[in-house]
Amino acid sequence: RPRHPSHPKESPQTGSSLHDALIKKLTGRVKGAADRESGKSLSDRLAWLEKKHKDDEKAAAQDAGVSLRTWRRWKEGKATPSRRSLKKLDQATRAALIPAGRRRRISLSTRAGRIFDRRPKGGFTITAWITVSSDDRPRTLALGSHLSEGRLDKVVQAYINEGEEGAVRELEDAIREYMGGYQGHLEISNVSNIDFGPIG
């Protein structure tokens, strides 16, 4: 009896891409938020950063890697940022999009190697349609107790330094670490949930 060729299962189109879901979870905004801020006039960008720092221009300048004097010269239109300074300004913009409380929550969502007196609750989880090699199905990965403490700080830092694509690459690297360093085909789509709940 002839066998019908098997067809790969198609993931249901109900969730978000890993990119969209991660950026929404990191920043609380849809993708492209930092680019939208970067596209504004210099005066608007500086005002936005100061607002994010509770109108503290010294803190905003420090986050952008420049002196208060330089910051004020930018505000007054007496100087314009160099290419290097614009890159730092972009990084400061991305950093401001992730509030300190959210960063702490993300940092506390992984704690491999810790000794718990009971099975830990919470921690970083992701629910999505995940393809590993040819195994294609919906899964929930509970990574919190398997990744080293603070591992996801690298995802946050990659977002700040490199932007959205860098953060997605770093998260994929963390998932591969969870899978024992797996380097084969890995595809994550239709993400229905990413949770950075503290583990404990």
GROMACS .gro file of C-alpha atoms in nm:
model
  200
    1ARG     CA    1   0.000   0.000   0.000
    2PRO     CA    2   0.156   0.333  -0.103
    3ARG     CA    3   0.236   0.577   0.176
    4HIS     CA    4   0.128   0.937   0.150
    5PRO     CA    5   0.411   1.182   0.203
    6SER     CA    6   0.396   1.343   0.543
    7HIS     CA    7   0.339   1.716   0.557
    8PRO     CA    8   0.491   1.930   0.829
    9LYS     CA    9   0.243   2.061   1.080
   10GLU     CA   10   0.167   2.426   1.044
   11SER     CA   11   0.166   2.639   1.354
   12PRO     CA   12  -0.164   2.812   1.423
   13GLN     CA   13  -0.152   3.185   1.348
   14THR     CA   14  -0.273   3.297   1.690
   15GLY     CA   15   0.030   3.440   1.870
   16SER     CA   16   0.306   3.690   1.807
   17SER     CA   17   0.649   3.648   1.656
   18LEU     CA   18   0.929   3.604   1.910
   19HIS     CA   19   1.057   3.948   1.811
   20ASP     CA   20   0.723   4.124   1.870
   21ALA     CA   21   0.648   3.938   2.195
   22LEU     CA   22   0.992   4.000   2.344
   23ILE     CA   23   1.003   4.372   2.265
   24LYS     CA   24   0.649   4.419   2.401
   25LYS     CA   25   0.751   4.241   2.722
   26LEU     CA   26   1.077   4.435   2.758
   27THR     CA   27   0.943   4.783   2.687
   28GLY     CA   28   0.568   4.762   2.727
   29ARG     CA   29   0.543   4.898   2.371
   30VAL     CA   30   0.515   4.754   2.024
   31LYS     CA   31   0.834   4.705   1.825
   32GLY     CA   32   1.005   5.011   1.685
   33ALA     CA   33   0.945   5.236   1.988
   34ALA     CA   34   1.312   5.335   2.016
   35ASP     CA   35   1.332   5.408   1.642
   36ARG     CA   36   1.024   5.629   1.666
   37GLU     CA   37   1.183   5.827   1.950
   38SER     CA   38   1.513   5.850   1.759
   39GLY     CA   39   1.329   5.992   1.459
   40LYS     CA   40   1.213   6.298   1.653
   41SER     CA   41   1.391   6.631   1.663
   42LEU     CA   42   1.691   6.662   1.894
   43SER     CA   43   1.508   6.898   2.130
   44ASP     CA   44   1.215   6.655   2.156
   45ARG     CA   45   1.450   6.363   2.218
   46LEU     CA   46   1.631   6.546   2.497
   47ALA     CA   47   1.304   6.657   2.656
   48TRP     CA   48   1.174   6.298   2.643
   49LEU     CA   49   1.488   6.160   2.808
   50GLU     CA   50   1.473   6.424   3.080
   51LYS     CA   51   1.109   6.335   3.144
   52LYS     CA   52   1.209   5.967   3.174
   53HIS     CA   53   1.464   6.078   3.437
   54LYS     CA   54   1.202   6.278   3.630
   55ASP     CA   55   1.319   6.607   3.476
   56ASP     CA   56   1.674   6.554   3.604
   57GLU     CA   57   1.890   6.681   3.319
   58LYS     CA   58   2.211   6.574   3.493
   59ALA     CA   59   2.090   6.213   3.514
   60ALA     CA   60   1.972   6.222   3.153
   61ALA     CA   61   2.308   6.359   3.037
   62GLN     CA   62   2.494   6.096   3.237
   63ASP     CA   63   2.282   5.819   3.084
   64ALA     CA   64   2.363   5.956   2.738
   65GLY     CA   65   2.735   5.956   2.823
   66VAL     CA   66   2.793   6.331   2.799
   67SER     CA   67   2.867   6.614   3.038
   68LEU     CA   68   2.591   6.838   3.166
   69ARG     CA   69   2.756   7.128   2.981
   70THR     CA   70   2.738   6.940   2.650
   71TRP     CA   71   2.378   6.839   2.719
   72ARG     CA   72   2.281   7.202   2.779
   73ARG     CA   73   2.461   7.315   2.463
   74TRP     CA   74   2.255   7.059   2.269
   75LYS     CA   75   1.936   7.187   2.431
   76GLU     CA   76   2.023   7.547   2.350
   77GLY     CA   77   2.109   7.462   1.990
   78LYS     CA   78   2.471   7.571   2.034
   79ALA     CA   79   2.609   7.228   1.942
   80THR     CA   80   2.493   6.911   1.772
   81PRO     CA   81   2.579   6.552   1.870
   82SER     CA   82   2.855   6.371   1.683
   83ARG     CA   83   2.783   6.033   1.524
   84ARG     CA   84   2.932   5.866   1.832
   85SER     CA   85   2.717   6.078   2.063
   86LEU     CA   86   2.405   5.998   1.860
   87LYS     CA   87   2.477   5.627   1.907
   88LYS     CA   88   2.501   5.682   2.283
   89LEU     CA   89   2.180   5.884   2.272
   90ASP     CA   90   2.009   5.593   2.095
   91GLN     CA   91   2.134   5.356   2.365
   92ALA     CA   92   2.011   5.589   2.638
   93THR     CA   93   1.671   5.600   2.466
   94ARG     CA   94   1.647   5.220   2.462
   95ALA     CA   95   1.764   5.203   2.824
   96ALA     CA   96   1.492   5.448   2.926
   97LEU     CA   97   1.227   5.228   2.764
   98ILE     CA   98   1.293   4.951   3.019
   99PRO     CA   99   1.201   5.078   3.368
  100ALA     CA  100   1.425   4.984   3.661
  101GLY     CA  101   1.152   4.775   3.825
  102ARG     CA  102   1.103   4.569   3.509
  103ARG     CA  103   1.479   4.517   3.477
  104ARG     CA  104   1.493   4.386   3.833
  105ARG     CA  105   1.201   4.151   3.767
  106ILE     CA  106   1.372   4.017   3.454
  107SER     CA  107   1.701   3.974   3.643
  108LEU     CA  108   1.530   3.772   3.917
  109SER     CA  109   1.348   3.540   3.675
  110THR     CA  110   1.644   3.298   3.639
  111ARG     CA  111   1.829   3.125   3.923
  112ALA     CA  112   1.990   2.797   3.817
  113GLY     CA  113   2.224   2.652   4.078
  114ARG     CA  114   2.025   2.786   4.370
  115ILE     CA  115   1.917   2.534   4.632
  116PHE     CA  116   1.544   2.553   4.705
  117ASP     CA  117   1.368   2.375   4.991
  118ARG     CA  118   1.077   2.308   4.756
  119ARG     CA  119   1.015   2.311   4.383
  120PRO     CA  120   1.060   2.674   4.276
  121LYS     CA  121   0.763   2.869   4.148
  122GLY     CA  122   0.759   3.141   3.887
  123GLY     CA  123   1.060   3.220   3.679
  124PHE     CA  124   1.107   3.286   3.311
  125THR     CA  125   0.870   3.090   3.089
  126ILE     CA  126   0.779   3.108   2.724
  127THR     CA  127   0.476   2.950   2.558
  128ALA     CA  128   0.494   2.923   2.181
  129TRP     CA  129   0.494   2.695   1.878
  130ILE     CA  130   0.850   2.567   1.888
  131THR     CA  131   1.029   2.365   1.623
  132VAL     CA  132   1.339   2.176   1.732
  133SER     CA  133   1.494   1.990   1.439
  134SER     CA  134   1.184   1.820   1.290
  135ASP     CA  135   0.983   1.812   1.615
  136ASP     CA  136   0.722   2.081   1.559
  137ARG     CA  137   0.461   2.147   1.831
  138PRO     CA  138   0.330   2.391   2.092
  139ARG     CA  139   0.537   2.395   2.411
  140THR     CA  140   0.581   2.583   2.733
  141LEU     CA  141   0.947   2.611   2.831
  142ALA     CA  142   1.008   2.681   3.199
  143LEU     CA  143   1.359   2.816   3.179
  144GLY     CA  144   1.378   3.005   3.509
  145SER     CA  145   1.539   2.735   3.722
  146HIS     CA  146   1.766   2.619   3.438
  147LEU     CA  147   1.939   2.944   3.340
  148SER     CA  148   2.201   3.110   3.559
  149GLU     CA  149   2.098   3.394   3.785
  150GLY     CA  150   2.084   3.719   3.592
  151ARG     CA  151   2.122   3.542   3.255
  152LEU     CA  152   1.849   3.755   3.103
  153ASP     CA  153   2.036   4.072   3.199
  154LYS     CA  154   2.229   3.998   2.878
  155VAL     CA  155   1.904   4.021   2.681
  156VAL     CA  156   1.833   4.363   2.832
  157GLN     CA  157   2.189   4.479   2.766
  158ALA     CA  158   2.177   4.352   2.408
  159TYR     CA  159   1.859   4.554   2.352
  160ILE     CA  160   2.025   4.867   2.491
  161ASN     CA  161   2.353   4.823   2.300
  162GLU     CA  162   2.237   4.669   1.972
  163GLY     CA  163   1.861   4.718   1.948
  164GLU     CA  164   1.573   4.480   1.898
  165GLU     CA  165   1.750   4.222   1.678
  166GLY     CA  166   2.034   4.195   1.929
  167ALA     CA  167   1.788   4.123   2.211
  168VAL     CA  168   1.614   3.852   2.008
  169ARG     CA  169   1.948   3.685   1.924
  170GLU     CA  170   2.050   3.690   2.289
  171LEU     CA  171   1.719   3.535   2.397
  172GLU     CA  172   1.756   3.263   2.134
  173ASP     CA  173   2.107   3.196   2.268
  174ALA     CA  174   1.964   3.164   2.621
  175ILE     CA  175   1.702   2.916   2.498
  176ARG     CA  176   1.974   2.712   2.326
  177GLU     CA  177   2.167   2.709   2.656
  178TYR     CA  178   1.855   2.571   2.826
  179MET     CA  179   1.852   2.301   2.558
  180GLY     CA  180   2.205   2.195   2.646
  181GLY     CA  181   2.381   2.409   2.386
  182TYR     CA  182   2.169   2.276   2.098
  183GLN     CA  183   2.291   2.427   1.769
  184GLY     CA  184   2.048   2.267   1.523
  185HIS     CA  185   1.731   2.408   1.369
  186LEU     CA  186   1.529   2.607   1.621
  187GLU     CA  187   1.224   2.812   1.530
  188ILE     CA  188   0.994   2.991   1.773
  189SER     CA  189   0.668   3.134   1.644
  190ASN     CA  190   0.317   3.216   1.757
  191VAL     CA  191   0.429   3.320   2.103
  192SER     CA  192   0.125   3.336   2.330
  193ASN     CA  193   0.312   3.425   2.650
  194ILE     CA  194   0.647   3.537   2.783
  195ASP     CA  195   0.665   3.565   3.160
  196PHE     CA  196   0.957   3.717   3.350
  197GLY     CA  197   0.811   3.643   3.693
  198PRO     CA  198   1.066   3.628   3.975
  199ILE     CA  199   1.155   3.273   4.075
  200GLY     CA  200   1.131   3.161   4.433
   0.00000   0.00000   0.00000
